[in-house]
Amino acid sequence: MHRSKVNQSSDPLLTSGEGSTERVVELLWRGGTEADFNSFSLYRSRDPLFIPDDNNKIFTGIDTLFTDSLADPTGSYSYKLTARDNQGNVSKLDSVTVVITGISADEESPTPERIFLYQNYPNPFNPSTKIKFSLTEESEVILRVYDVNGEIVMMLQNGWLPAGEYEREFSPATIGTLKDIASGVYFYNLLVRDKNLIPLFVKTEKMMFLK
């Protein structure tokens, strides 16, 4: 998977790594903590000079993670991110271009036989752990981490993915300094929905963070 990080200061700031050899681009950014923050919007086009509008908008919301599933995993895609406040003011645009090299059919992994959420490893963990899941078809996938109070700690996946095996890393240190993060039990929940947004799979597992 191509992983492209988007760091947020007063305005969104996009950076990208090297091209991917798979069909997904993961975009991650920080921000939305201002009192008058309303939402983020993400746009995509083949043309790096494109003008963002509703026709090329692929996401609007408050989440800071988006996974883009590409129908054609070749060439390059340009992404632009904006932030809007409650008064309707929109931040200046930042952009990133991602070069996708693509994969051939004989390089693809076999399609998993079932949708499944695995136990994280290692468990207990410090400083990080990996969460693996499998999909039998292209699906909308939401993977969240909760604390014991039911509060969402981190969104690890929020978007469409093709069939395959996937792995996400949960590292509490990305939330804040380790001394500010409580040790103990955390939960991770996987929701998988089909193209009609009908749930195909829901499961929650428990993990232990130790300092």
XYZ file of C-alpha atoms in Angstrom:
211
model
C 0.000 0.000 0.000
C 1.156 3.517 -0.713
C 1.073 5.516 2.514
C 0.916 9.271 2.065
C 0.994 11.379 5.228
C -0.766 14.715 5.439
C 0.372 16.826 8.373
C -1.900 19.589 9.608
C -0.743 22.843 11.200
C -2.881 25.964 10.737
C -3.519 24.786 7.157
C -3.408 21.236 5.789
C 0.071 20.184 4.631
C 0.429 17.194 2.330
C 3.570 15.170 1.772
C 4.033 11.932 -0.121
C 6.443 9.051 -0.300
C 7.394 6.931 -3.291
C 4.975 5.320 -5.727
C 2.864 2.341 -4.789
C 2.652 -1.089 -6.339
C -0.855 -1.696 -5.045
C -4.357 -0.338 -5.605
C -4.741 1.790 -2.510
C -3.467 5.173 -1.369
C -3.742 5.967 2.315
C -3.874 9.631 3.301
C -3.376 10.697 6.889
C -3.410 14.188 8.329
C -3.583 16.011 11.657
C -5.730 18.946 12.695
C -9.320 19.895 13.274
C -8.635 20.938 16.853
C -9.549 24.601 16.435
C -12.729 25.710 18.215
C -14.400 26.849 14.984
C -13.298 23.856 12.866
C -16.089 22.377 10.740
C -14.777 19.792 8.274
C -12.082 18.601 5.878
C -12.598 18.009 2.154
C -10.362 15.852 -0.041
C -10.243 15.990 -3.851
C -8.582 13.769 -6.483
C -7.707 14.145 -10.167
C -5.262 12.911 -12.791
C -4.448 16.554 -13.543
C -2.123 18.119 -10.923
C -3.455 21.572 -11.881
C -7.099 20.650 -11.364
C -9.560 22.943 -9.597
C -11.338 21.243 -6.673
C -15.107 20.997 -7.053
C -17.948 18.621 -6.220
C -17.165 16.474 -9.270
C -13.719 15.486 -7.975
C -14.469 15.517 -4.252
C -13.905 12.076 -2.690
C -14.293 12.847 1.017
C -15.877 15.367 3.384
C -15.874 14.901 7.146
C -13.974 15.292 10.389
C -11.865 12.113 10.186
C -8.119 12.498 9.624
C -7.652 9.240 7.719
C -8.886 8.256 4.265
C -8.058 5.236 2.130
C -8.580 5.690 -1.590
C -9.230 2.521 -3.601
C -8.087 3.025 -7.195
C -9.888 1.375 -10.098
C -6.829 2.003 -12.297
C -3.622 1.582 -10.226
C -1.309 3.100 -12.863
C 0.025 6.545 -13.628
C -0.297 9.394 -11.166
C -3.047 10.928 -9.044
C -3.101 14.364 -7.448
C -4.888 15.041 -4.164
C -5.869 18.366 -2.625
C -7.072 18.913 0.927
C -8.998 21.836 2.411
C -10.261 22.702 5.867
C -13.449 24.700 6.465
C -14.472 26.578 9.612
C -17.961 27.297 10.943
C -17.995 30.696 9.211
C -17.464 29.056 5.821
C -13.826 30.110 5.462
C -11.729 27.569 3.554
C -8.000 27.113 4.108
C -5.594 27.558 1.227
C -5.086 24.353 -0.766
C -2.180 21.981 -0.309
C -1.596 19.126 -2.702
C 0.345 15.932 -3.270
C 0.890 13.866 -6.410
C 1.215 10.109 -6.006
C 2.766 7.935 -8.707
C 1.238 4.450 -8.906
C 3.200 1.726 -10.696
C 0.387 -0.865 -10.609
C 0.462 -4.655 -10.369
C -0.301 -7.380 -12.877
C -2.864 -10.112 -12.328
C -0.239 -12.807 -11.741
C 1.350 -10.713 -8.975
C -1.860 -10.434 -6.986
C -2.325 -12.468 -3.818
C -5.102 -15.083 -3.719
C -8.476 -13.766 -2.574
C -9.130 -14.698 1.084
C -11.852 -17.282 1.673
C -13.513 -15.359 4.511
C -13.800 -11.942 6.115
C -11.882 -12.083 9.366
C -10.399 -9.927 12.113
C -7.306 -11.380 13.762
C -6.016 -10.892 17.291
C -3.486 -8.092 17.403
C 0.202 -8.982 17.713
C 2.041 -8.556 19.966
C -0.448 -8.550 22.819
C 0.155 -7.154 25.427
C 2.170 -4.504 23.592
C 4.455 -1.510 23.982
C 5.036 0.727 22.082
C 2.922 -0.530 19.155
C 0.928 -3.486 17.847
C -0.348 -4.699 14.471
C -3.965 -5.537 13.600
C -4.632 -7.790 10.611
C -7.903 -8.372 8.748
C -9.020 -10.012 5.498
C -11.678 -9.157 2.884
C -13.329 -11.439 0.321
C -14.600 -8.606 -1.898
C -14.300 -4.852 -2.328
C -15.884 -3.381 0.788
C -16.199 -0.285 2.915
C -13.991 -0.886 5.944
C -14.013 1.000 9.244
C -11.461 0.008 11.887
C -11.508 1.978 15.145
C -9.736 1.738 18.493
C -11.716 2.521 21.658
C -10.770 2.987 25.294
C -12.637 1.371 28.206
C -15.032 4.349 28.306
C -16.149 3.732 24.735
C -14.362 6.823 23.420
C -12.719 6.553 19.990
C -8.954 6.736 20.464
C -7.852 6.342 16.845
C -9.310 5.641 13.410
C -7.075 3.069 11.702
C -9.128 2.583 8.538
C -12.037 4.466 6.980
C -12.683 3.826 3.302
C -13.037 1.297 0.515
C -10.579 -1.559 0.011
C -10.423 -4.364 -2.568
C -10.350 -8.022 -1.528
C -7.137 -9.035 0.206
C -5.178 -9.234 3.446
C -4.477 -5.996 5.315
C -2.552 -4.877 8.361
C -2.769 -1.679 10.375
C -0.504 -0.487 13.176
C -1.779 1.008 16.428
C 0.800 3.111 18.237
C -0.468 5.072 21.264
C 2.569 7.355 20.981
C 0.969 8.978 17.915
C -1.888 10.231 20.111
C 0.352 12.055 22.591
C 3.327 11.490 24.825
C 3.383 8.046 26.419
C 3.124 9.519 29.910
C -0.256 11.034 28.950
C -1.682 7.732 27.700
C -3.268 5.332 30.144
C -2.041 1.769 30.164
C -4.614 -0.995 30.286
C -7.313 -2.467 28.083
C -8.251 -1.071 24.663
C -10.718 -2.438 22.114
C -10.597 -2.484 18.320
C -13.714 -2.863 16.187
C -13.942 -3.842 12.522
C -17.041 -2.998 10.462
C -17.213 -4.261 6.865
C -20.052 -3.197 4.531
C -20.869 -4.082 0.927
C -21.549 -1.677 -1.952
C -25.105 -1.178 -0.683
C -23.704 -0.326 2.778
C -25.182 -3.520 4.216
C -23.003 -4.868 7.066
C -21.125 -8.028 6.102
C -19.011 -8.382 9.226
C -18.720 -6.755 12.656
C -16.292 -7.868 15.333
C -14.569 -6.398 18.397
C -11.358 -7.656 19.991
C -9.550 -6.684 23.187
C -5.885 -5.728 23.526
C -3.625 -4.656 26.385
C -1.233 -1.693 26.392
C 1.519 -1.885 29.024
C 3.936 0.859 30.028
